[in-house]
GROMACS .gro file of C-alpha atoms in nm:
model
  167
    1UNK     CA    1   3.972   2.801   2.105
    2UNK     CA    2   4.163   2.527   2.295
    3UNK     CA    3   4.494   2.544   2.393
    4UNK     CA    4   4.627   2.306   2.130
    5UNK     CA    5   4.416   2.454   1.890
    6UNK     CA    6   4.546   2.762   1.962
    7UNK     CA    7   4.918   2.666   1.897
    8UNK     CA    8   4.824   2.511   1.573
    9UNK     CA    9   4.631   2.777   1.448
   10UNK     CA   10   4.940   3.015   1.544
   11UNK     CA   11   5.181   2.807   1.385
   12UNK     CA   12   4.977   2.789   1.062
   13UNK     CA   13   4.955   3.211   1.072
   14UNK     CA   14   5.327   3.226   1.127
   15UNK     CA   15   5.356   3.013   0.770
   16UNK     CA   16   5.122   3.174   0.567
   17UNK     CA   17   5.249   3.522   0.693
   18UNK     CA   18   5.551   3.529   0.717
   19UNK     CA   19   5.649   3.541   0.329
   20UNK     CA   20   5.409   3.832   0.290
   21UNK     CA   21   5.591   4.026   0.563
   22UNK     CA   22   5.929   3.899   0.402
   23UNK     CA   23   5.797   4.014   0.040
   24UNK     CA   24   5.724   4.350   0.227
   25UNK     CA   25   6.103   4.370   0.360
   26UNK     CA   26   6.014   4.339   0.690
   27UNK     CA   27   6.044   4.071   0.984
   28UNK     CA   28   5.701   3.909   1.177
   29UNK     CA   29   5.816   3.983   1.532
   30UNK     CA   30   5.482   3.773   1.645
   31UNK     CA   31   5.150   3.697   1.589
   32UNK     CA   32   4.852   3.584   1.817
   33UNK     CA   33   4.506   3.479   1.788
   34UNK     CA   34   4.270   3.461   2.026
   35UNK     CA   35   3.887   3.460   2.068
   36UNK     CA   36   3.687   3.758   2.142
   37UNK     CA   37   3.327   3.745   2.201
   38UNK     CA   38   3.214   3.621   1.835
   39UNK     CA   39   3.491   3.675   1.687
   40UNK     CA   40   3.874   3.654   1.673
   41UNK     CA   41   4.162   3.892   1.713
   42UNK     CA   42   4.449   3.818   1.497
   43UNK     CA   43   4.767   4.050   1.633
   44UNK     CA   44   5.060   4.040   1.409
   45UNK     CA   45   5.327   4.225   1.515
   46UNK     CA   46   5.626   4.343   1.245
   47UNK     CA   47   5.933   4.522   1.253
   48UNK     CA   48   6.270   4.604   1.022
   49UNK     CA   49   6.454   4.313   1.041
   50UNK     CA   50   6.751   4.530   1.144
   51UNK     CA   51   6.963   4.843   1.191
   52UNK     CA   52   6.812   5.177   1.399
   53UNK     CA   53   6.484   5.356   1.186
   54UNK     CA   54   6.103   5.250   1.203
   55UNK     CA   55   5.820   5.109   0.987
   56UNK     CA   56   5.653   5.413   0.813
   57UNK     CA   57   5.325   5.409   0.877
   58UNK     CA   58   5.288   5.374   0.462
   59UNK     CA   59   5.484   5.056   0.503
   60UNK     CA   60   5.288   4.926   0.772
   61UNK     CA   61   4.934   5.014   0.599
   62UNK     CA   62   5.047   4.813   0.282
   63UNK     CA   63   5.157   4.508   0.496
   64UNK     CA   64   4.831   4.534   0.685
   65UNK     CA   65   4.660   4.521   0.365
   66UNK     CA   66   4.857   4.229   0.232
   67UNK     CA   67   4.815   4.064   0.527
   68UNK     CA   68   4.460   4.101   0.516
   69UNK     CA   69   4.418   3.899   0.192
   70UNK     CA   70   4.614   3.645   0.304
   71UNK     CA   71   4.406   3.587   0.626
   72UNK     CA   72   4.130   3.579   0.389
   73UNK     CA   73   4.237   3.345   0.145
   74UNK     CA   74   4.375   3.085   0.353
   75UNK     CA   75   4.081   3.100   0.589
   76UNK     CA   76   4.242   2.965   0.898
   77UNK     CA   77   4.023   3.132   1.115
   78UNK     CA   78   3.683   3.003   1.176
   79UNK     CA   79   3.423   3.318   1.171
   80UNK     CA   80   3.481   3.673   1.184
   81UNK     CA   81   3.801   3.828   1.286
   82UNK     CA   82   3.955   4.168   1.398
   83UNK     CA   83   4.302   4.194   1.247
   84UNK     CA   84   4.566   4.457   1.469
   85UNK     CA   85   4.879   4.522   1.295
   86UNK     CA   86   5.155   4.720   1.426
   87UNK     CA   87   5.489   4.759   1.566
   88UNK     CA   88   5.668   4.629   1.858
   89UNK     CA   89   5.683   4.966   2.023
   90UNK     CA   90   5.879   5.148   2.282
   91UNK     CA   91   5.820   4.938   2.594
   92UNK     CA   92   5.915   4.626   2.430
   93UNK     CA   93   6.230   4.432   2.574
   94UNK     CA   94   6.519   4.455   2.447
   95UNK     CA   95   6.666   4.063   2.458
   96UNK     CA   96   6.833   3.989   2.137
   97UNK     CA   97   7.112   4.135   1.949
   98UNK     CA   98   6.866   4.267   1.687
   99UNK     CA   99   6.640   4.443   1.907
  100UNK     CA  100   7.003   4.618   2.067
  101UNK     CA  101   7.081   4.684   1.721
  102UNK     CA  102   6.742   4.844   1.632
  103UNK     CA  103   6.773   5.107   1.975
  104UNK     CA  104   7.090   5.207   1.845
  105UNK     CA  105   7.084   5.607   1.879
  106UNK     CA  106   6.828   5.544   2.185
  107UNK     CA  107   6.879   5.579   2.572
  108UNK     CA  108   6.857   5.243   2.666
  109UNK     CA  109   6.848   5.140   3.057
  110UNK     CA  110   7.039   4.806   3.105
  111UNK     CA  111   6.980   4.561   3.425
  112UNK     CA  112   7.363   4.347   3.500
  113UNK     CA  113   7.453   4.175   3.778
  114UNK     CA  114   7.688   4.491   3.843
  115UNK     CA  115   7.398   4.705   3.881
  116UNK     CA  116   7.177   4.889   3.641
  117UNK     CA  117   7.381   5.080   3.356
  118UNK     CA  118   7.223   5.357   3.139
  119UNK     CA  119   7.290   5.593   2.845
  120UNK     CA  120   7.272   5.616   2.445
  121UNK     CA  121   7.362   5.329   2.298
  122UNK     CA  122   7.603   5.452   2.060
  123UNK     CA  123   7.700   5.072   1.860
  124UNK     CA  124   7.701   4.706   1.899
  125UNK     CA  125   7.932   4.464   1.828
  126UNK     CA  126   7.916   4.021   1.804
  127UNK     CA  127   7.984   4.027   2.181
  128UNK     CA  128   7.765   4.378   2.335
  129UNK     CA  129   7.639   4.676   2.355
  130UNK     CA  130   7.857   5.021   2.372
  131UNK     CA  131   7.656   5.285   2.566
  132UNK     CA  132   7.767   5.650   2.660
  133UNK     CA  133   7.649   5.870   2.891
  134UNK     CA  134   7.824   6.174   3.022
  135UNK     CA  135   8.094   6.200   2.762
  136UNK     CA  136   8.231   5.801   2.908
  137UNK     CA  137   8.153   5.442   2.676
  138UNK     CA  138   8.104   5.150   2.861
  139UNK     CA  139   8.118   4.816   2.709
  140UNK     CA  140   7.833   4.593   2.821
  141UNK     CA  141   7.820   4.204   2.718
  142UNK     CA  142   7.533   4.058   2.577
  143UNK     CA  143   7.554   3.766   2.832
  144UNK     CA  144   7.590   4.048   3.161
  145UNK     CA  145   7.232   4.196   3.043
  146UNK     CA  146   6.969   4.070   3.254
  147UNK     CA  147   6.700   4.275   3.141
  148UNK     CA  148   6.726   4.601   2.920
  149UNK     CA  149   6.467   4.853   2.735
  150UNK     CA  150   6.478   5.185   2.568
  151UNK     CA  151   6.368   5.466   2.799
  152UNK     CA  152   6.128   5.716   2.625
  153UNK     CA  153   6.279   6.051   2.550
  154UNK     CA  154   6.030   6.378   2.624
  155UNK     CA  155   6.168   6.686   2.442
  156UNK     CA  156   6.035   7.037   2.514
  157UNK     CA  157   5.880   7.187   2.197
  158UNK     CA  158   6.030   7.402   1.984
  159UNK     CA  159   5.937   7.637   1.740
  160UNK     CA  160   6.004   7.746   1.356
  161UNK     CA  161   6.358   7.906   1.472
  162UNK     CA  162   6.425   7.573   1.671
  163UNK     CA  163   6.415   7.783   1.996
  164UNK     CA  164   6.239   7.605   2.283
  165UNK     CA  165   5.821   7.696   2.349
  166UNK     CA  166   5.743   7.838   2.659
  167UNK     CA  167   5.382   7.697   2.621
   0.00000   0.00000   0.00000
């Protein structure tokens, strides 16, 4: 698949898709195809369209399934393909007010020109982010972020009585 072809086939996903992600009251993030051996690999890639919370894995089987039939009855594909639906995920970036909005209640590790800030991010407002971290907030403007994530969180296990395992 050419690069032009490529871009045009993309485009044409994005159409057909995204109404069946919309119907599905969720956002497409992206979506990608590209050529594998004999056959294609469509990755579509959805999320909430806002506000902390995930995509239930119910959710995201239906919209995979929806999806499915639409990539099948618009045929835009030539051949076989492999379709990958999912989520954006923990690692992706965090680089517009939706995806800051999304990690609220996360620890989220921010790159300014100031230096690198970290903690919870607690809210957002139309101008930032409001992170806290050792009792403090710090207000952080969306323009001062250079670069910012969500930093996994490993809890020890606990049992029934909510006491930690010593496994």
């Amino acid at each position: 698949m050419g690069a032009a072809r490529s871009s045009e086939v993309t485009t044409r996903l994005r159409a057909a898709l995204e109404p069946v992600v919309a119907e599905a009251a969720l956002l497409l993030e992206d979506v990608t195809a590209s050529p594998a051996g004999r056959r294609s690999v469509v990755r579509v890639v959805v999320d909430l369209p806002d506000g902390p919370g995930g995509v239930d894995s119910d959710a995201l089987a239906e919209v995979s399934r929806r999806i499915s039939e639409v990539l099948d009855d618009v045929d835009l594909l030539q051949g076989a393909y492999t379709l990958e639906v999912s989520t954006p995920g923990i690692d992706r970036p965090l680089t517009d007010p939706r995806h800051f909005r999304r990690a609220t209640g996360r620890l989220v590790r921010c790159a300014t020109p100031a230096g690198p800030r970290a903690g919870r991010l607690v809210d957002t407002d139309a101008d930032g982010v409001w992170l806290e971290h050792d009792g403090a907030r710090e207000h952080i403007d969306y323009a001062g972020i250079t670069g910012a994530k969500v930093e996994p969180e490993l809890r020890p296990a606990r049992d029934e009585d909510g006491l930690e395992d010593e496994a």
